[in-house]
Amino acid sequence: MTAAVEESQTAAAPRIVPAGDEAVLVELGQEVRRDLNLRVRALAHMLTGPGAPAWVREVVPAYASLLVYYDPERASYAEVRETLSTLAMNGDDIDIPPPRRIEIPVRYGGDDGPDLEWVAQRVGLSPEEVIARHSRPIYVVYMLGFLPGFCYLGDLPPELAVSRRETPRLSLPAGAVAIGGRQTGIYSLDNSPGGWRWIGRTDVRLWDPDRDPPFLLQAGDEVRFVPE
């Protein structure tokens, strides 16, 4: 089973720039949007799936861009740039694997989520309603970053969007579930600094160096929070 991505013929031309001697950054937009992120994942799939160019070493997806590492002994920057431009702008349907869906059990509030009450007061809802609305959507992993395994999840219901802390915490536990703007995320390491609003915690390990692969989640996965 696959998910089809239709690249619009009128899609804006990508911005392609060098990122050092052996990497290229492909920018497909400047906004955090699911359709742009889907195009990023489709391009990543074309560069890593069957028939991918031999010069591709690694790809790193972000919200609306893709960092592509290449072998300069196999292709010049000009050749890489031309290929990436063609792939990013092609109008064919692109089949990519369907997303995995992972359920994450969460303990909300109390010592496991000390900012839950603050968020509830800020948005004018009860803590129970914040929990219900936070756990209702199916989130998409837009990208990994900041810490090994830290996932940026969207889109948070707009009524739950709150500002980050003015003074970040110096230490958060692994599994802390937090809100920052229109996104939510899960801190993956113990003693992590962070300025997002901490509302819950999970025992699920997002990063385990002894696991293969060490990352539980990857860009494009779907996540659903399940209150405990």
JSON list of C-alpha atoms in Angstrom, two decimals:
[
{"chain": "A", "resi": 1, "resn": "MET", "atom": "CA", "xyz": [0.00, 0.00, 0.00]},
{"chain": "A", "resi": 2, "resn": "THR", "atom": "CA", "xyz": [1.36, 3.40, -0.92]},
{"chain": "A", "resi": 3, "resn": "ALA", "atom": "CA", "xyz": [0.43, 7.04, -0.54]},
{"chain": "A", "resi": 4, "resn": "ALA", "atom": "CA", "xyz": [0.41, 9.06, -3.75]},
{"chain": "A", "resi": 5, "resn": "VAL", "atom": "CA", "xyz": [1.86, 12.53, -3.81]},
{"chain": "A", "resi": 6, "resn": "GLU", "atom": "CA", "xyz": [0.81, 14.73, -6.70]},
{"chain": "A", "resi": 7, "resn": "GLU", "atom": "CA", "xyz": [3.41, 17.37, -7.47]},
{"chain": "A", "resi": 8, "resn": "SER", "atom": "CA", "xyz": [1.67, 20.42, -8.87]},
{"chain": "A", "resi": 9, "resn": "GLN", "atom": "CA", "xyz": [2.89, 21.70, -12.21]},
{"chain": "A", "resi": 10, "resn": "THR", "atom": "CA", "xyz": [2.54, 25.19, -10.75]},
{"chain": "A", "resi": 11, "resn": "ALA", "atom": "CA", "xyz": [4.59, 24.46, -7.63]},
{"chain": "A", "resi": 12, "resn": "ALA", "atom": "CA", "xyz": [7.18, 27.12, -6.91]},
{"chain": "A", "resi": 13, "resn": "ALA", "atom": "CA", "xyz": [10.65, 26.33, -8.17]},
{"chain": "A", "resi": 14, "resn": "PRO", "atom": "CA", "xyz": [12.86, 25.02, -5.37]},
{"chain": "A", "resi": 15, "resn": "ARG", "atom": "CA", "xyz": [15.74, 27.06, -4.04]},
{"chain": "A", "resi": 16, "resn": "ILE", "atom": "CA", "xyz": [18.88, 24.93, -4.28]},
{"chain": "A", "resi": 17, "resn": "VAL", "atom": "CA", "xyz": [22.10, 26.11, -2.66]},
{"chain": "A", "resi": 18, "resn": "PRO", "atom": "CA", "xyz": [25.40, 24.47, -1.70]},
{"chain": "A", "resi": 19, "resn": "ALA", "atom": "CA", "xyz": [25.88, 23.52, 1.94]},
{"chain": "A", "resi": 20, "resn": "GLY", "atom": "CA", "xyz": [29.61, 22.95, 2.07]},
{"chain": "A", "resi": 21, "resn": "ASP", "atom": "CA", "xyz": [31.66, 20.94, -0.41]},
{"chain": "A", "resi": 22, "resn": "GLU", "atom": "CA", "xyz": [29.60, 17.74, -0.29]},
{"chain": "A", "resi": 23, "resn": "ALA", "atom": "CA", "xyz": [26.02, 18.77, 0.46]},
{"chain": "A", "resi": 24, "resn": "VAL", "atom": "CA", "xyz": [23.15, 20.67, -1.12]},
{"chain": "A", "resi": 25, "resn": "LEU", "atom": "CA", "xyz": [20.12, 22.25, 0.54]},
{"chain": "A", "resi": 26, "resn": "VAL", "atom": "CA", "xyz": [16.82, 22.02, -1.34]},
{"chain": "A", "resi": 27, "resn": "GLU", "atom": "CA", "xyz": [14.24, 24.51, -0.05]},
{"chain": "A", "resi": 28, "resn": "LEU", "atom": "CA", "xyz": [10.65, 23.90, -1.15]},
{"chain": "A", "resi": 29, "resn": "GLY", "atom": "CA", "xyz": [9.10, 26.69, 0.91]},
{"chain": "A", "resi": 30, "resn": "GLN", "atom": "CA", "xyz": [9.38, 28.78, 4.05]},
{"chain": "A", "resi": 31, "resn": "GLU", "atom": "CA", "xyz": [6.29, 27.65, 5.97]},
{"chain": "A", "resi": 32, "resn": "VAL", "atom": "CA", "xyz": [5.40, 24.80, 8.29]},
{"chain": "A", "resi": 33, "resn": "ARG", "atom": "CA", "xyz": [2.74, 23.05, 6.21]},
{"chain": "A", "resi": 34, "resn": "ARG", "atom": "CA", "xyz": [1.87, 19.41, 5.76]},
{"chain": "A", "resi": 35, "resn": "ASP", "atom": "CA", "xyz": [1.76, 19.64, 1.96]},
{"chain": "A", "resi": 36, "resn": "LEU", "atom": "CA", "xyz": [5.28, 21.08, 1.82]},
{"chain": "A", "resi": 37, "resn": "ASN", "atom": "CA", "xyz": [6.53, 18.49, 4.28]},
{"chain": "A", "resi": 38, "resn": "LEU", "atom": "CA", "xyz": [4.96, 15.75, 2.17]},
{"chain": "A", "resi": 39, "resn": "ARG", "atom": "CA", "xyz": [6.86, 17.04, -0.88]},
{"chain": "A", "resi": 40, "resn": "VAL", "atom": "CA", "xyz": [10.06, 16.95, 1.18]},
{"chain": "A", "resi": 41, "resn": "ARG", "atom": "CA", "xyz": [9.43, 13.32, 2.10]},
{"chain": "A", "resi": 42, "resn": "ALA", "atom": "CA", "xyz": [8.58, 12.44, -1.49]},
{"chain": "A", "resi": 43, "resn": "LEU", "atom": "CA", "xyz": [11.86, 13.94, -2.69]},
{"chain": "A", "resi": 44, "resn": "ALA", "atom": "CA", "xyz": [13.73, 12.08, 0.05]},
{"chain": "A", "resi": 45, "resn": "HIS", "atom": "CA", "xyz": [12.09, 8.84, -1.08]},
{"chain": "A", "resi": 46, "resn": "MET", "atom": "CA", "xyz": [13.16, 9.41, -4.69]},
{"chain": "A", "resi": 47, "resn": "LEU", "atom": "CA", "xyz": [16.73, 9.95, -3.51]},
{"chain": "A", "resi": 48, "resn": "THR", "atom": "CA", "xyz": [16.91, 6.88, -1.28]},
{"chain": "A", "resi": 49, "resn": "GLY", "atom": "CA", "xyz": [14.52, 4.38, -2.87]},
{"chain": "A", "resi": 50, "resn": "PRO", "atom": "CA", "xyz": [14.93, 2.13, -5.92]},
{"chain": "A", "resi": 51, "resn": "GLY", "atom": "CA", "xyz": [16.62, 3.90, -8.81]},
{"chain": "A", "resi": 52, "resn": "ALA", "atom": "CA", "xyz": [18.12, 6.61, -6.62]},
{"chain": "A", "resi": 53, "resn": "PRO", "atom": "CA", "xyz": [21.21, 8.41, -7.99]},
{"chain": "A", "resi": 54, "resn": "ALA", "atom": "CA", "xyz": [24.43, 6.63, -7.09]},
{"chain": "A", "resi": 55, "resn": "TRP", "atom": "CA", "xyz": [25.96, 9.85, -5.77]},
{"chain": "A", "resi": 56, "resn": "VAL", "atom": "CA", "xyz": [23.50, 10.19, -2.86]},
{"chain": "A", "resi": 57, "resn": "ARG", "atom": "CA", "xyz": [25.13, 9.55, 0.51]},
{"chain": "A", "resi": 58, "resn": "GLU", "atom": "CA", "xyz": [22.47, 10.71, 2.96]},
{"chain": "A", "resi": 59, "resn": "VAL", "atom": "CA", "xyz": [19.36, 12.90, 3.13]},
{"chain": "A", "resi": 60, "resn": "VAL", "atom": "CA", "xyz": [18.14, 14.89, 6.13]},
{"chain": "A", "resi": 61, "resn": "PRO", "atom": "CA", "xyz": [14.51, 16.10, 5.92]},
{"chain": "A", "resi": 62, "resn": "ALA", "atom": "CA", "xyz": [13.26, 19.21, 7.71]},
{"chain": "A", "resi": 63, "resn": "TYR", "atom": "CA", "xyz": [9.96, 21.13, 7.67]},
{"chain": "A", "resi": 64, "resn": "ALA", "atom": "CA", "xyz": [10.13, 22.38, 4.09]},
{"chain": "A", "resi": 65, "resn": "SER", "atom": "CA", "xyz": [13.66, 21.55, 3.01]},
{"chain": "A", "resi": 66, "resn": "LEU", "atom": "CA", "xyz": [15.94, 18.61, 2.39]},
{"chain": "A", "resi": 67, "resn": "LEU", "atom": "CA", "xyz": [19.67, 18.48, 3.01]},
{"chain": "A", "resi": 68, "resn": "VAL", "atom": "CA", "xyz": [21.32, 16.12, 0.53]},
{"chain": "A", "resi": 69, "resn": "TYR", "atom": "CA", "xyz": [24.84, 14.80, 1.07]},
{"chain": "A", "resi": 70, "resn": "TYR", "atom": "CA", "xyz": [26.50, 13.60, -2.13]},
{"chain": "A", "resi": 71, "resn": "ASP", "atom": "CA", "xyz": [29.73, 12.01, -3.34]},
{"chain": "A", "resi": 72, "resn": "PRO", "atom": "CA", "xyz": [31.66, 14.67, -5.29]},
{"chain": "A", "resi": 73, "resn": "GLU", "atom": "CA", "xyz": [33.68, 11.94, -7.01]},
{"chain": "A", "resi": 74, "resn": "ARG", "atom": "CA", "xyz": [30.50, 10.61, -8.62]},
{"chain": "A", "resi": 75, "resn": "ALA", "atom": "CA", "xyz": [28.82, 13.88, -9.58]},
{"chain": "A", "resi": 76, "resn": "SER", "atom": "CA", "xyz": [29.60, 17.57, -9.74]},
{"chain": "A", "resi": 77, "resn": "TYR", "atom": "CA", "xyz": [27.58, 20.19, -7.90]},
{"chain": "A", "resi": 78, "resn": "ALA", "atom": "CA", "xyz": [26.08, 21.31, -11.21]},
{"chain": "A", "resi": 79, "resn": "GLU", "atom": "CA", "xyz": [24.93, 17.76, -12.02]},
{"chain": "A", "resi": 80, "resn": "VAL", "atom": "CA", "xyz": [23.50, 17.27, -8.54]},
{"chain": "A", "resi": 81, "resn": "ARG", "atom": "CA", "xyz": [21.69, 20.60, -8.70]},
{"chain": "A", "resi": 82, "resn": "GLU", "atom": "CA", "xyz": [20.15, 19.84, -12.08]},
{"chain": "A", "resi": 83, "resn": "THR", "atom": "CA", "xyz": [18.93, 16.42, -10.97]},
{"chain": "A", "resi": 84, "resn": "LEU", "atom": "CA", "xyz": [17.45, 17.75, -7.74]},
{"chain": "A", "resi": 85, "resn": "SER", "atom": "CA", "xyz": [15.68, 20.57, -9.56]},
{"chain": "A", "resi": 86, "resn": "THR", "atom": "CA", "xyz": [14.13, 18.12, -12.02]},
{"chain": "A", "resi": 87, "resn": "LEU", "atom": "CA", "xyz": [13.02, 15.70, -9.31]},
{"chain": "A", "resi": 88, "resn": "ALA", "atom": "CA", "xyz": [11.58, 18.45, -7.12]},
{"chain": "A", "resi": 89, "resn": "MET", "atom": "CA", "xyz": [9.57, 19.95, -9.98]},
{"chain": "A", "resi": 90, "resn": "ASN", "atom": "CA", "xyz": [8.39, 16.86, -11.82]},
{"chain": "A", "resi": 91, "resn": "GLY", "atom": "CA", "xyz": [4.64, 16.56, -12.28]},
{"chain": "A", "resi": 92, "resn": "ASP", "atom": "CA", "xyz": [4.34, 12.79, -11.97]},
{"chain": "A", "resi": 93, "resn": "ASP", "atom": "CA", "xyz": [2.59, 10.99, -9.15]},
{"chain": "A", "resi": 94, "resn": "ILE", "atom": "CA", "xyz": [5.14, 9.79, -6.62]},
{"chain": "A", "resi": 95, "resn": "ASP", "atom": "CA", "xyz": [4.40, 6.69, -4.60]},
{"chain": "A", "resi": 96, "resn": "ILE", "atom": "CA", "xyz": [5.83, 6.76, -1.10]},
{"chain": "A", "resi": 97, "resn": "PRO", "atom": "CA", "xyz": [5.34, 4.19, 1.66]},
{"chain": "A", "resi": 98, "resn": "PRO", "atom": "CA", "xyz": [2.34, 4.87, 3.91]},
{"chain": "A", "resi": 99, "resn": "PRO", "atom": "CA", "xyz": [3.21, 6.39, 7.28]},
{"chain": "A", "resi": 100, "resn": "ARG", "atom": "CA", "xyz": [3.63, 4.27, 10.36]},
{"chain": "A", "resi": 101, "resn": "ARG", "atom": "CA", "xyz": [1.29, 5.15, 13.23]},
{"chain": "A", "resi": 102, "resn": "ILE", "atom": "CA", "xyz": [2.67, 4.91, 16.75]},
{"chain": "A", "resi": 103, "resn": "GLU", "atom": "CA", "xyz": [0.63, 5.29, 19.92]},
{"chain": "A", "resi": 104, "resn": "ILE", "atom": "CA", "xyz": [2.41, 6.98, 22.82]},
{"chain": "A", "resi": 105, "resn": "PRO", "atom": "CA", "xyz": [0.93, 6.52, 26.32]},
{"chain": "A", "resi": 106, "resn": "VAL", "atom": "CA", "xyz": [1.18, 9.72, 28.36]},
{"chain": "A", "resi": 107, "resn": "ARG", "atom": "CA", "xyz": [0.69, 10.61, 32.02]},
{"chain": "A", "resi": 108, "resn": "TYR", "atom": "CA", "xyz": [-0.58, 14.19, 32.05]},
{"chain": "A", "resi": 109, "resn": "GLY", "atom": "CA", "xyz": [-0.20, 16.76, 34.82]},
{"chain": "A", "resi": 110, "resn": "GLY", "atom": "CA", "xyz": [1.22, 16.62, 38.32]},
{"chain": "A", "resi": 111, "resn": "ASP", "atom": "CA", "xyz": [4.93, 15.88, 38.59]},
{"chain": "A", "resi": 112, "resn": "ASP", "atom": "CA", "xyz": [4.77, 14.39, 35.09]},
{"chain": "A", "resi": 113, "resn": "GLY", "atom": "CA", "xyz": [3.41, 17.60, 33.56]},
{"chain": "A", "resi": 114, "resn": "PRO", "atom": "CA", "xyz": [3.85, 20.60, 35.85]},
{"chain": "A", "resi": 115, "resn": "ASP", "atom": "CA", "xyz": [2.85, 23.16, 33.18]},
{"chain": "A", "resi": 116, "resn": "LEU", "atom": "CA", "xyz": [-0.55, 21.60, 32.48]},
{"chain": "A", "resi": 117, "resn": "GLU", "atom": "CA", "xyz": [-2.38, 23.88, 34.93]},
{"chain": "A", "resi": 118, "resn": "TRP", "atom": "CA", "xyz": [-0.64, 26.96, 33.49]},
{"chain": "A", "resi": 119, "resn": "VAL", "atom": "CA", "xyz": [-1.59, 25.98, 29.94]},
{"chain": "A", "resi": 120, "resn": "ALA", "atom": "CA", "xyz": [-5.20, 25.34, 30.98]},
{"chain": "A", "resi": 121, "resn": "GLN", "atom": "CA", "xyz": [-5.49, 28.75, 32.62]},
{"chain": "A", "resi": 122, "resn": "ARG", "atom": "CA", "xyz": [-3.79, 30.45, 29.69]},
{"chain": "A", "resi": 123, "resn": "VAL", "atom": "CA", "xyz": [-6.13, 29.01, 27.05]},
{"chain": "A", "resi": 124, "resn": "GLY", "atom": "CA", "xyz": [-9.28, 29.16, 29.19]},
{"chain": "A", "resi": 125, "resn": "LEU", "atom": "CA", "xyz": [-9.93, 25.42, 29.39]},
{"chain": "A", "resi": 126, "resn": "SER", "atom": "CA", "xyz": [-9.97, 22.87, 32.17]},
{"chain": "A", "resi": 127, "resn": "PRO", "atom": "CA", "xyz": [-6.91, 20.61, 32.50]},
{"chain": "A", "resi": 128, "resn": "GLU", "atom": "CA", "xyz": [-9.13, 17.69, 31.48]},
{"chain": "A", "resi": 129, "resn": "GLU", "atom": "CA", "xyz": [-10.16, 19.48, 28.29]},
{"chain": "A", "resi": 130, "resn": "VAL", "atom": "CA", "xyz": [-6.54, 20.34, 27.48]},
{"chain": "A", "resi": 131, "resn": "ILE", "atom": "CA", "xyz": [-5.68, 16.66, 27.82]},
{"chain": "A", "resi": 132, "resn": "ALA", "atom": "CA", "xyz": [-8.62, 15.65, 25.63]},
{"chain": "A", "resi": 133, "resn": "ARG", "atom": "CA", "xyz": [-7.76, 18.15, 22.91]},
{"chain": "A", "resi": 134, "resn": "HIS", "atom": "CA", "xyz": [-4.04, 17.42, 23.01]},
{"chain": "A", "resi": 135, "resn": "SER", "atom": "CA", "xyz": [-4.58, 13.67, 22.67]},
{"chain": "A", "resi": 136, "resn": "ARG", "atom": "CA", "xyz": [-7.29, 13.90, 20.00]},
{"chain": "A", "resi": 137, "resn": "PRO", "atom": "CA", "xyz": [-5.30, 14.64, 16.79]},
{"chain": "A", "resi": 138, "resn": "ILE", "atom": "CA", "xyz": [-3.13, 12.33, 14.77]},
{"chain": "A", "resi": 139, "resn": "TYR", "atom": "CA", "xyz": [0.16, 14.23, 14.65]},
{"chain": "A", "resi": 140, "resn": "VAL", "atom": "CA", "xyz": [2.78, 14.07, 11.92]},
{"chain": "A", "resi": 141, "resn": "VAL", "atom": "CA", "xyz": [6.50, 13.93, 12.66]},
{"chain": "A", "resi": 142, "resn": "TYR", "atom": "CA", "xyz": [7.71, 16.90, 10.64]},
{"chain": "A", "resi": 143, "resn": "MET", "atom": "CA", "xyz": [11.35, 16.37, 11.49]},
{"chain": "A", "resi": 144, "resn": "LEU", "atom": "CA", "xyz": [13.86, 15.20, 14.08]},
{"chain": "A", "resi": 145, "resn": "GLY", "atom": "CA", "xyz": [16.34, 17.58, 15.62]},
{"chain": "A", "resi": 146, "resn": "PHE", "atom": "CA", "xyz": [17.67, 19.51, 18.61]},
{"chain": "A", "resi": 147, "resn": "LEU", "atom": "CA", "xyz": [18.41, 16.25, 20.45]},
{"chain": "A", "resi": 148, "resn": "PRO", "atom": "CA", "xyz": [18.86, 12.69, 19.17]},
{"chain": "A", "resi": 149, "resn": "GLY", "atom": "CA", "xyz": [15.33, 11.43, 18.63]},
{"chain": "A", "resi": 150, "resn": "PHE", "atom": "CA", "xyz": [13.52, 14.67, 19.56]},
{"chain": "A", "resi": 151, "resn": "CYS", "atom": "CA", "xyz": [10.47, 14.87, 17.29]},
{"chain": "A", "resi": 152, "resn": "TYR", "atom": "CA", "xyz": [8.70, 18.01, 16.13]},
{"chain": "A", "resi": 153, "resn": "LEU", "atom": "CA", "xyz": [5.01, 17.10, 15.86]},
{"chain": "A", "resi": 154, "resn": "GLY", "atom": "CA", "xyz": [2.21, 19.02, 14.20]},
{"chain": "A", "resi": 155, "resn": "ASP", "atom": "CA", "xyz": [-0.26, 20.33, 14.01]},
{"chain": "A", "resi": 156, "resn": "LEU", "atom": "CA", "xyz": [-1.35, 21.20, 17.51]},
{"chain": "A", "resi": 157, "resn": "PRO", "atom": "CA", "xyz": [-4.98, 22.38, 17.77]},
{"chain": "A", "resi": 158, "resn": "PRO", "atom": "CA", "xyz": [-4.79, 26.19, 17.51]},
{"chain": "A", "resi": 159, "resn": "GLU", "atom": "CA", "xyz": [-6.67, 26.71, 20.77]},
{"chain": "A", "resi": 160, "resn": "LEU", "atom": "CA", "xyz": [-3.80, 24.99, 22.64]},
{"chain": "A", "resi": 161, "resn": "ALA", "atom": "CA", "xyz": [-1.01, 27.11, 21.14]},
{"chain": "A", "resi": 162, "resn": "VAL", "atom": "CA", "xyz": [0.95, 28.88, 23.87]},
{"chain": "A", "resi": 163, "resn": "SER", "atom": "CA", "xyz": [4.23, 30.74, 24.06]},
{"chain": "A", "resi": 164, "resn": "ARG", "atom": "CA", "xyz": [7.45, 29.17, 25.21]},
{"chain": "A", "resi": 165, "resn": "ARG", "atom": "CA", "xyz": [8.81, 29.86, 28.67]},
{"chain": "A", "resi": 166, "resn": "GLU", "atom": "CA", "xyz": [10.71, 33.12, 29.02]},
{"chain": "A", "resi": 167, "resn": "THR", "atom": "CA", "xyz": [13.40, 31.22, 30.93]},
{"chain": "A", "resi": 168, "resn": "PRO", "atom": "CA", "xyz": [13.97, 27.67, 29.65]},
{"chain": "A", "resi": 169, "resn": "ARG", "atom": "CA", "xyz": [14.33, 24.86, 32.13]},
{"chain": "A", "resi": 170, "resn": "LEU", "atom": "CA", "xyz": [17.88, 23.61, 32.47]},
{"chain": "A", "resi": 171, "resn": "SER", "atom": "CA", "xyz": [16.83, 19.99, 32.88]},
{"chain": "A", "resi": 172, "resn": "LEU", "atom": "CA", "xyz": [13.88, 17.98, 31.60]},
{"chain": "A", "resi": 173, "resn": "PRO", "atom": "CA", "xyz": [13.50, 14.21, 31.84]},
{"chain": "A", "resi": 174, "resn": "ALA", "atom": "CA", "xyz": [13.42, 11.87, 28.89]},
{"chain": "A", "resi": 175, "resn": "GLY", "atom": "CA", "xyz": [9.83, 11.38, 27.80]},
{"chain": "A", "resi": 176, "resn": "ALA", "atom": "CA", "xyz": [8.65, 14.87, 28.74]},
{"chain": "A", "resi": 177, "resn": "VAL", "atom": "CA", "xyz": [5.75, 15.85, 26.45]},
{"chain": "A", "resi": 178, "resn": "ALA", "atom": "CA", "xyz": [5.59, 19.57, 25.81]},
{"chain": "A", "resi": 179, "resn": "ILE", "atom": "CA", "xyz": [3.91, 22.32, 23.78]},
{"chain": "A", "resi": 180, "resn": "GLY", "atom": "CA", "xyz": [5.64, 25.14, 21.94]},
{"chain": "A", "resi": 181, "resn": "GLY", "atom": "CA", "xyz": [3.58, 27.40, 19.67]},
{"chain": "A", "resi": 182, "resn": "ARG", "atom": "CA", "xyz": [1.56, 25.28, 17.21]},
{"chain": "A", "resi": 183, "resn": "GLN", "atom": "CA", "xyz": [3.71, 22.22, 17.81]},
{"chain": "A", "resi": 184, "resn": "THR", "atom": "CA", "xyz": [4.13, 19.54, 20.40]},
{"chain": "A", "resi": 185, "resn": "GLY", "atom": "CA", "xyz": [7.12, 17.33, 21.02]},
{"chain": "A", "resi": 186, "resn": "ILE", "atom": "CA", "xyz": [8.75, 14.71, 23.21]},
{"chain": "A", "resi": 187, "resn": "TYR", "atom": "CA", "xyz": [12.12, 15.25, 24.85]},
{"chain": "A", "resi": 188, "resn": "SER", "atom": "CA", "xyz": [14.27, 12.23, 24.17]},
{"chain": "A", "resi": 189, "resn": "LEU", "atom": "CA", "xyz": [17.14, 12.48, 26.67]},
{"chain": "A", "resi": 190, "resn": "ASP", "atom": "CA", "xyz": [17.38, 12.98, 30.42]},
{"chain": "A", "resi": 191, "resn": "ASN", "atom": "CA", "xyz": [18.68, 16.33, 31.65]},
{"chain": "A", "resi": 192, "resn": "SER", "atom": "CA", "xyz": [17.64, 18.08, 28.45]},
{"chain": "A", "resi": 193, "resn": "PRO", "atom": "CA", "xyz": [17.28, 21.87, 28.50]},
{"chain": "A", "resi": 194, "resn": "GLY", "atom": "CA", "xyz": [14.00, 23.11, 27.09]},
{"chain": "A", "resi": 195, "resn": "GLY", "atom": "CA", "xyz": [11.65, 26.06, 26.94]},
{"chain": "A", "resi": 196, "resn": "TRP", "atom": "CA", "xyz": [8.44, 24.35, 25.83]},
{"chain": "A", "resi": 197, "resn": "ARG", "atom": "CA", "xyz": [5.49, 23.96, 28.22]},
{"chain": "A", "resi": 198, "resn": "TRP", "atom": "CA", "xyz": [5.79, 20.57, 29.92]},
{"chain": "A", "resi": 199, "resn": "ILE", "atom": "CA", "xyz": [2.34, 18.95, 30.22]},
{"chain": "A", "resi": 200, "resn": "GLY", "atom": "CA", "xyz": [2.96, 15.19, 30.41]},
{"chain": "A", "resi": 201, "resn": "ARG", "atom": "CA", "xyz": [5.43, 12.34, 30.30]},
{"chain": "A", "resi": 202, "resn": "THR", "atom": "CA", "xyz": [5.79, 8.97, 28.62]},
{"chain": "A", "resi": 203, "resn": "ASP", "atom": "CA", "xyz": [7.97, 5.98, 29.43]},
{"chain": "A", "resi": 204, "resn": "VAL", "atom": "CA", "xyz": [8.44, 5.24, 25.72]},
{"chain": "A", "resi": 205, "resn": "ARG", "atom": "CA", "xyz": [12.10, 5.67, 24.77]},
{"chain": "A", "resi": 206, "resn": "LEU", "atom": "CA", "xyz": [12.53, 7.72, 21.61]},
{"chain": "A", "resi": 207, "resn": "TRP", "atom": "CA", "xyz": [16.29, 7.24, 21.56]},
{"chain": "A", "resi": 208, "resn": "ASP", "atom": "CA", "xyz": [18.12, 4.06, 22.50]},
{"chain": "A", "resi": 209, "resn": "PRO", "atom": "CA", "xyz": [21.71, 3.65, 21.28]},
{"chain": "A", "resi": 210, "resn": "ASP", "atom": "CA", "xyz": [21.44, -0.11, 21.84]},
{"chain": "A", "resi": 211, "resn": "ARG", "atom": "CA", "xyz": [18.41, -0.39, 19.55]},
{"chain": "A", "resi": 212, "resn": "ASP", "atom": "CA", "xyz": [18.63, -0.83, 15.78]},
{"chain": "A", "resi": 213, "resn": "PRO", "atom": "CA", "xyz": [17.72, 1.69, 14.59]},
{"chain": "A", "resi": 214, "resn": "PRO", "atom": "CA", "xyz": [18.25, 3.85, 17.69]},
{"chain": "A", "resi": 215, "resn": "PHE", "atom": "CA", "xyz": [15.43, 6.25, 16.72]},
{"chain": "A", "resi": 216, "resn": "LEU", "atom": "CA", "xyz": [11.87, 5.13, 17.49]},
{"chain": "A", "resi": 217, "resn": "LEU", "atom": "CA", "xyz": [10.33, 7.74, 15.19]},
{"chain": "A", "resi": 218, "resn": "GLN", "atom": "CA", "xyz": [11.25, 9.10, 11.79]},
{"chain": "A", "resi": 219, "resn": "ALA", "atom": "CA", "xyz": [10.04, 11.96, 9.64]},
{"chain": "A", "resi": 220, "resn": "GLY", "atom": "CA", "xyz": [6.62, 11.20, 8.20]},
{"chain": "A", "resi": 221, "resn": "ASP", "atom": "CA", "xyz": [5.46, 8.91, 11.00]},
{"chain": "A", "resi": 222, "resn": "GLU", "atom": "CA", "xyz": [2.10, 9.56, 12.62]},
{"chain": "A", "resi": 223, "resn": "VAL", "atom": "CA", "xyz": [1.77, 9.81, 16.40]},
{"chain": "A", "resi": 224, "resn": "ARG", "atom": "CA", "xyz": [-1.26, 9.56, 18.63]},
{"chain": "A", "resi": 225, "resn": "PHE", "atom": "CA", "xyz": [-1.05, 10.32, 22.36]},
{"chain": "A", "resi": 226, "resn": "VAL", "atom": "CA", "xyz": [-3.04, 8.02, 24.65]},
{"chain": "A", "resi": 227, "resn": "PRO", "atom": "CA", "xyz": [-3.77, 9.39, 28.16]},
{"chain": "A", "resi": 228, "resn": "GLU", "atom": "CA", "xyz": [-2.99, 6.93, 30.94]}
]
